[in-house]
Coordinates of C-alpha atoms in Angstrom, one line a residue:
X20 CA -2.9 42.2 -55.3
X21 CA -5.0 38.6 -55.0
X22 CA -8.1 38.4 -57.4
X23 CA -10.7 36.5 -57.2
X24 CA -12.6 34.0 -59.5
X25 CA -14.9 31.4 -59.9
X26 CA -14.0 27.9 -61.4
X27 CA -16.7 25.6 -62.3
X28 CA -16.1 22.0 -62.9
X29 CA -17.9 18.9 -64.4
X30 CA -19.7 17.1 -60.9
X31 CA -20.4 13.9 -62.7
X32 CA -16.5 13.0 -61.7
X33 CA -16.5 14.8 -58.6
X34 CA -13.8 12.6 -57.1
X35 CA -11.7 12.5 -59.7
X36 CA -11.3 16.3 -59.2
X37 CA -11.2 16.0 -55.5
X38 CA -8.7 13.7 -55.5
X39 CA -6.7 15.5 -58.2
X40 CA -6.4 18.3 -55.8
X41 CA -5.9 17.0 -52.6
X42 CA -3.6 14.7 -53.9
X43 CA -2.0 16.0 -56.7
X44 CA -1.9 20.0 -55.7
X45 CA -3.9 21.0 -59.4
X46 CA -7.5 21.3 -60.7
X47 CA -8.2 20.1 -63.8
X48 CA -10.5 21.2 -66.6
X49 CA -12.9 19.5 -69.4
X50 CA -13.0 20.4 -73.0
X51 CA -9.4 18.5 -72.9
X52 CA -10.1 15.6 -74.7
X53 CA -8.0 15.7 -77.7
X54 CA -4.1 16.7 -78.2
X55 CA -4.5 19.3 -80.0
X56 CA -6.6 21.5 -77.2
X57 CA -3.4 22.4 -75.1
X58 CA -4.2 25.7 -75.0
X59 CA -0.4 26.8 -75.8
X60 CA -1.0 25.4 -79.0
X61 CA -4.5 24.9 -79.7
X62 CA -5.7 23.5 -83.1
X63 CA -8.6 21.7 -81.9
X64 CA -11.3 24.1 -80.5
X65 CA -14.9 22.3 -79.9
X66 CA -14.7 24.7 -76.5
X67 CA -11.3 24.4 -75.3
X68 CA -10.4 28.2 -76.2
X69 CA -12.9 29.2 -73.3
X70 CA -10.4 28.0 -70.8
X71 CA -7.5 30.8 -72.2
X72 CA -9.2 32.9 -69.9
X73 CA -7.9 31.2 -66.9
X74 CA -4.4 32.3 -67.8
X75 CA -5.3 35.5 -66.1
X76 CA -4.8 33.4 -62.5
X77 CA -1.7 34.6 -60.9
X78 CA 0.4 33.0 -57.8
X79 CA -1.7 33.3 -54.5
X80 CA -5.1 33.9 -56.5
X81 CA -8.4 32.6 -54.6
X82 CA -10.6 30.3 -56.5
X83 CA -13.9 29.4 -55.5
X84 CA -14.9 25.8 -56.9
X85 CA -18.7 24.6 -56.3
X86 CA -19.2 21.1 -55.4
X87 CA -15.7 19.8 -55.6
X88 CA -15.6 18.2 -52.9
X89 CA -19.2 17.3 -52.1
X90 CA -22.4 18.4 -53.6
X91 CA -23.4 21.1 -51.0
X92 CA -20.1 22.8 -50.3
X93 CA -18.0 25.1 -52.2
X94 CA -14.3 24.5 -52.0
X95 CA -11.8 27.5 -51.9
X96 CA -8.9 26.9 -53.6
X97 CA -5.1 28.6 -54.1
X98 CA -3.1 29.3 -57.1
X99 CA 0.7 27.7 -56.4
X100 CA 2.0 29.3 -59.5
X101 CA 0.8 31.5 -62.5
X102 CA -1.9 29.6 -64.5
X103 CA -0.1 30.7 -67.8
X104 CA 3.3 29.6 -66.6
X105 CA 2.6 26.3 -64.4
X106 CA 0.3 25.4 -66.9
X107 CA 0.4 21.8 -68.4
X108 CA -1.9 19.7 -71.0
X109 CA -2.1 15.9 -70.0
X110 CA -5.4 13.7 -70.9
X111 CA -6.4 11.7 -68.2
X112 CA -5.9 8.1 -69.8
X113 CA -8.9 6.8 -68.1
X114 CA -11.8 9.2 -68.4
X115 CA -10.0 10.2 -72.0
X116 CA -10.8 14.0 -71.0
X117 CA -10.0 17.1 -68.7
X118 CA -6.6 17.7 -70.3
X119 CA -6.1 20.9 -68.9
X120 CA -4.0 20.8 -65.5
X121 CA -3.4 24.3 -63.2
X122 CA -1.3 24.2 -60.3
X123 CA -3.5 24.9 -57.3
X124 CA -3.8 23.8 -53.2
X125 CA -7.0 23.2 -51.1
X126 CA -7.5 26.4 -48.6
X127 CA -10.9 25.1 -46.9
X128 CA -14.1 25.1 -47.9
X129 CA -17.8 25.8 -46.6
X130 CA -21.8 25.4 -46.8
X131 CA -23.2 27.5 -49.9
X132 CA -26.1 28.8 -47.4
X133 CA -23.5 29.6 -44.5
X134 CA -24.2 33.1 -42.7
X135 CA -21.2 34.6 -43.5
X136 CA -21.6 34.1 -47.5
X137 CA -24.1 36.5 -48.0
X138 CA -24.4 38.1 -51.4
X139 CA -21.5 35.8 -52.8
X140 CA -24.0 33.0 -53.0
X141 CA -26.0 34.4 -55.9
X142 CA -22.5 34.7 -57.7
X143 CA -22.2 30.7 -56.9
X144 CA -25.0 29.8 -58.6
X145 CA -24.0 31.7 -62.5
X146 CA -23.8 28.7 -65.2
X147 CA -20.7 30.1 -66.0
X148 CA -16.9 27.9 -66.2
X149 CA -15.3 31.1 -65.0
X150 CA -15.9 34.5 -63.7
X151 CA -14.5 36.9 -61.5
X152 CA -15.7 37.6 -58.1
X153 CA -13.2 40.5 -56.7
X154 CA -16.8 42.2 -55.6
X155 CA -16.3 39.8 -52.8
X156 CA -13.3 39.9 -51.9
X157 CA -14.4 41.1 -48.2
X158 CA -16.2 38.1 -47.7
X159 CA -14.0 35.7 -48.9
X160 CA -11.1 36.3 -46.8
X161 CA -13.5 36.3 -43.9
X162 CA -14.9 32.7 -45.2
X163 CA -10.7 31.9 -45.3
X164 CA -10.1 33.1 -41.7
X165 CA -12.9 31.0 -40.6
X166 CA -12.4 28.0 -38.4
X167 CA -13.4 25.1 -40.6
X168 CA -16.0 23.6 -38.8
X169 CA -18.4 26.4 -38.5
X170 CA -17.9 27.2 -42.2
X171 CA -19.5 23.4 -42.8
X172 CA -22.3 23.5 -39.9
X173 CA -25.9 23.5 -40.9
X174 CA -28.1 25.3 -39.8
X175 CA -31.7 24.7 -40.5
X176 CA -34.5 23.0 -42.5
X177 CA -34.4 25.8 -45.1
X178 CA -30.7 25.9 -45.4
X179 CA -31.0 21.8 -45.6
X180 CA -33.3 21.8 -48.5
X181 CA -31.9 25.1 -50.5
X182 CA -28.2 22.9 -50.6
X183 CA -29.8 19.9 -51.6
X184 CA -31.9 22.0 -54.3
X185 CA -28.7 23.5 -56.0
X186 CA -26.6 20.5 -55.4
X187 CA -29.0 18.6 -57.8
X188 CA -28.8 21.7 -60.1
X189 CA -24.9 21.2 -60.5
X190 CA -24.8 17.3 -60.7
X191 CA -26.7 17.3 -64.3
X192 CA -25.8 20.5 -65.8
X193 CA -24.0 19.1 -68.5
X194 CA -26.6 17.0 -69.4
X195 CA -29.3 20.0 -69.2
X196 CA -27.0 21.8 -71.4
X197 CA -27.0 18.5 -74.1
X198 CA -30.5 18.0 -73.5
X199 CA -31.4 21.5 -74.1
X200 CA -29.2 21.8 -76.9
X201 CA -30.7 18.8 -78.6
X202 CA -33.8 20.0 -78.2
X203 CA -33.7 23.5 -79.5
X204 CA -32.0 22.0 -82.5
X205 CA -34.9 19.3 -83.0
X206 CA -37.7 22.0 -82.7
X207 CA -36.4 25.2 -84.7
X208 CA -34.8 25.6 -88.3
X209 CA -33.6 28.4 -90.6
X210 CA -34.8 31.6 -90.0
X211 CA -36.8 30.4 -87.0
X212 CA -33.5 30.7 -85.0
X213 CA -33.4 34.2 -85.0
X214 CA -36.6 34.7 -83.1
X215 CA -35.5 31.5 -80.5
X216 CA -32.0 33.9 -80.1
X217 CA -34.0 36.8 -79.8
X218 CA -36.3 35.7 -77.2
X219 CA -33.4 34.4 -75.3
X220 CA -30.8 37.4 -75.8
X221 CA -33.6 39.9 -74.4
X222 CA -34.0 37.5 -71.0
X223 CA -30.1 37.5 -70.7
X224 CA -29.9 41.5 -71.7
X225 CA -33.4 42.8 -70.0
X226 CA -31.7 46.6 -70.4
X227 CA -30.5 46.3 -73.9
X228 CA -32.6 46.4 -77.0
X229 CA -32.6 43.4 -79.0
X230 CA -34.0 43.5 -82.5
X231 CA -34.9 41.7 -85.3
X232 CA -33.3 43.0 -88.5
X233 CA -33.9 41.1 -91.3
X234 CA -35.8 41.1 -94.7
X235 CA -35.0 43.5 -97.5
X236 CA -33.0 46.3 -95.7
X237 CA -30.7 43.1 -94.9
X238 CA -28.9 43.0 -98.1
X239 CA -27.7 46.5 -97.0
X240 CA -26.5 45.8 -93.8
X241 CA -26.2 42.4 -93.5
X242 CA -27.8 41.4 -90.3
X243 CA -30.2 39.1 -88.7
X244 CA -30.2 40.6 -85.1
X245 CA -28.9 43.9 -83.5
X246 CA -28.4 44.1 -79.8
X247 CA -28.3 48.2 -79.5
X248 CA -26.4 48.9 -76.4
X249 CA -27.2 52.5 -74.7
X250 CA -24.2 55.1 -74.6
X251 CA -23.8 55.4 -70.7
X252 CA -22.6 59.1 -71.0
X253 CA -25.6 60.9 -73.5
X254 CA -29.1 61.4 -73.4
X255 CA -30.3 61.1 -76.4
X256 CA -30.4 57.9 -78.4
X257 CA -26.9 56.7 -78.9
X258 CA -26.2 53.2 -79.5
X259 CA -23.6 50.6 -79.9
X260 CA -24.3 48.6 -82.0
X261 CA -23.2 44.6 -82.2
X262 CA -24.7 42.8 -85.5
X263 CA -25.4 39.0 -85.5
X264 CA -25.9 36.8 -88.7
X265 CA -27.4 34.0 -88.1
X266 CA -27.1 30.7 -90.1
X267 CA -28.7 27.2 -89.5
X268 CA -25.4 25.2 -90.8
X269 CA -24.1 21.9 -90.0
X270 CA -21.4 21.2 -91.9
X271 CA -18.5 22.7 -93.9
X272 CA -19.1 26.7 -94.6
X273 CA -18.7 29.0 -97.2
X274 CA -17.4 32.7 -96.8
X275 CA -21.0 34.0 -97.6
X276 CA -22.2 34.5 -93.7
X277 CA -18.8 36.9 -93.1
X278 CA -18.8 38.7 -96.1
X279 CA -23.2 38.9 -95.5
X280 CA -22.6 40.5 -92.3
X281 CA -19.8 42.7 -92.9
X282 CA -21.9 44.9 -95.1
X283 CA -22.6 46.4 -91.4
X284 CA -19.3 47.9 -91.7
X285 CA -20.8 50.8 -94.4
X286 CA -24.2 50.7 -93.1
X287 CA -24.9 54.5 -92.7
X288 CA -27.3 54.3 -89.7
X289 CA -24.7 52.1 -87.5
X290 CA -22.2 54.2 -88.2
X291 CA -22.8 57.8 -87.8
X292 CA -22.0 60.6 -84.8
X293 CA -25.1 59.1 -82.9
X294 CA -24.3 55.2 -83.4
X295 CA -21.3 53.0 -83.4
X296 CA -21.1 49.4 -85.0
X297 CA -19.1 47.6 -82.2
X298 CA -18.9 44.3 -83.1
X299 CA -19.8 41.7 -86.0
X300 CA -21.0 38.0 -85.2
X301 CA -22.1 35.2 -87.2
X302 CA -23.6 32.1 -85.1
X303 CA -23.5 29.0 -87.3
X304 CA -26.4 26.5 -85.2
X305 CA -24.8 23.1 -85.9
X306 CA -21.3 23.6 -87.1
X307 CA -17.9 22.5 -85.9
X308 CA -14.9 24.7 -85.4
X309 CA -12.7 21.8 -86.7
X310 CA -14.5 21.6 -90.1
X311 CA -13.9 25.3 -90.7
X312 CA -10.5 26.4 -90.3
X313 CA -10.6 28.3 -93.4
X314 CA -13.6 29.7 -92.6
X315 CA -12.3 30.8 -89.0
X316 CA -9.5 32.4 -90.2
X317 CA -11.4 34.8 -93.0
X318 CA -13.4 35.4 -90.6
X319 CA -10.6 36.9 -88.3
X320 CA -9.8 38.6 -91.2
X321 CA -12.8 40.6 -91.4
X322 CA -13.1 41.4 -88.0
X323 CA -16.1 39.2 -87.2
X324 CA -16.9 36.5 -84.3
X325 CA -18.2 33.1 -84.4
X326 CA -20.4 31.5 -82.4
X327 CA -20.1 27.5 -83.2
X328 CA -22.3 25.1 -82.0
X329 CA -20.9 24.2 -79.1
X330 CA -20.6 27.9 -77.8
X331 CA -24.6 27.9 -78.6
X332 CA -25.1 25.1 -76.7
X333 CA -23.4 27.2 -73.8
X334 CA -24.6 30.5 -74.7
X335 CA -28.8 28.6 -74.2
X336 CA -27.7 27.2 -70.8
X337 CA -26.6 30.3 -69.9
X338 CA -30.5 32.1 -71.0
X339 CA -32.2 29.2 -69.7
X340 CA -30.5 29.6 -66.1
X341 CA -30.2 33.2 -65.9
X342 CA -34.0 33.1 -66.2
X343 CA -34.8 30.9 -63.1
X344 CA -32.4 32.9 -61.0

């Protein structure tokens, strides 16, 4: 059975990647700036572990890549072998990144705003490195069977101005994420994070509650935030619950933050016949994964997530876009 996904890539080296395809039969990834990201033995995260999801590509796989090949079309793309098997880490010794190398061929490609892409084209436009998009799968083998040239033609004004719009959009994501990023971090500190990650979690999650938990019932449960998911098979208030700890670090970390927030494990209310404690998180605003391999692996100990700088600077891009969508 062929799945589906989408594949997002850096634009700011557009032709390296086009030619790395078309040339080369692969498409490469970034976060692959250092050895020790090769994802078959990874000891350097700083974002790299993201990309493990792509092992779940399988020969003959469609991937959908925005702006490989120019800023205003989408390039559909082939698996040639398994992503986990043909896999293969080699840093590109000019650009000193995008490590990461799957085996893949160029099928065709099209206009974001052609007629036949329909709902697919809000799916194009998620900040996301990788998602699924089997929802579409009827309209992506039609955009396949397609002769090439009326997949590319354009049709009006609008159509014009909307590809020029989003194709802006891609070419300085990465820098809206750093900018953003660098931001944030200049204007909030310490506990003023957990309102910032509130705000934004209840933009992303507009049907889940998000809370703020702290003060002096926090030494009992260990939280900052809860996001309190709805059970989707009562009617009365049942939640799952996933607690979030919250630290403004920037350097080397003690266990506190993991042993804080696994007090949620024997906290009564989160854990009854009504409500289930799902999962535990700790965000650490400014730290490094590289700094805190002890710290990583207690954590995995206790059951709890992390979320590192890096994957904060993500996780805001994400908010920030979903909320001009």
């Amino acid at each position: 059975m062929t799945h589906y996904y989408g594949y997002r890539i850096n634009t700011s080296q557009r032709e390296f990647f086009k030619k790395e395809l078309l040339e080369h039969k692969h498409l490469r990834q970034g976060w692959g700036y250092d050895p020790g990201q090769d994802l078959r033995n990874m000891t350097v995260n700083e974002g790299a572990s993201r990309n493990r999801s792509m092992f779940k590509v399988k020969q003959g796989d469609i991937l959908l890549v925005p702006s490989l090949c120019s800023p205003d079309t989408v390039a559909v793309v082939r698996a040639t072998q398994d992503f986990a098997t043909g896999y293969r880490f080699e840093i590109d010794p000019t650009l000193k990144d995008f490590g990461h190398i799957f085996p893949a061929e160029y099928v065709t490609e099209f206009r974001r705003h052609n007629s036949l892409v329909g709902k697919l084209k809000a799916s194009l436009r998620t900040p996301m490195r990788f998602w699924g998009l089997d929802d579409f799968a009827e309209i992506i083998e039609q955009l396949i069977a397609a002769p090439r040239a009326s997949l590319l033609e354009v049709k009006d004004y609008i159509n014009r101005y909307e590809e020029v719009e989003e194709s802006v959009f891609d070419a300085f994501a990465e820098t809206f994420k750093r900018i953003l990023y660098d931001k944030m971090y200049s204007q909030f500190s310490e506990s003023e994070w957990e309102f910032v990650l509130v705000h934004g979690l209840r933009r992303l999650y507009p049907h889940y509650k998000v809370e703020r938990v702290g003060g002096k019932i926090e030494k009992e449960h260990g939280a900052d935030i809860i996001i309190k998911i709805p059970s989707p098979l009562t009617y009365d208030e049942s939640y799952y619950i996933i607690a979030i700890q919250v630290k403004d670090y920037n350097n080397v970390v003690g266990y506190g933050p993991i042993d804080q927030v696994s007090k949620a494990d024997s906290f009564d209310e989160w854990n009854n016949g009504q409500n289930m404690l799902l999962e535990k998180w700790v965000v650490l605003t400014g730290c490094k994964k590289q700094l805190n391999s002890n710290f990583e692996r207690y954590a995995a100990s206790k059951n709890v997530k992390i979320i590192w700088g890096d994957d904060l600077k993500e996780l805001l891009y994400v908010i920030a876009m979903k909320s001009t969508v």
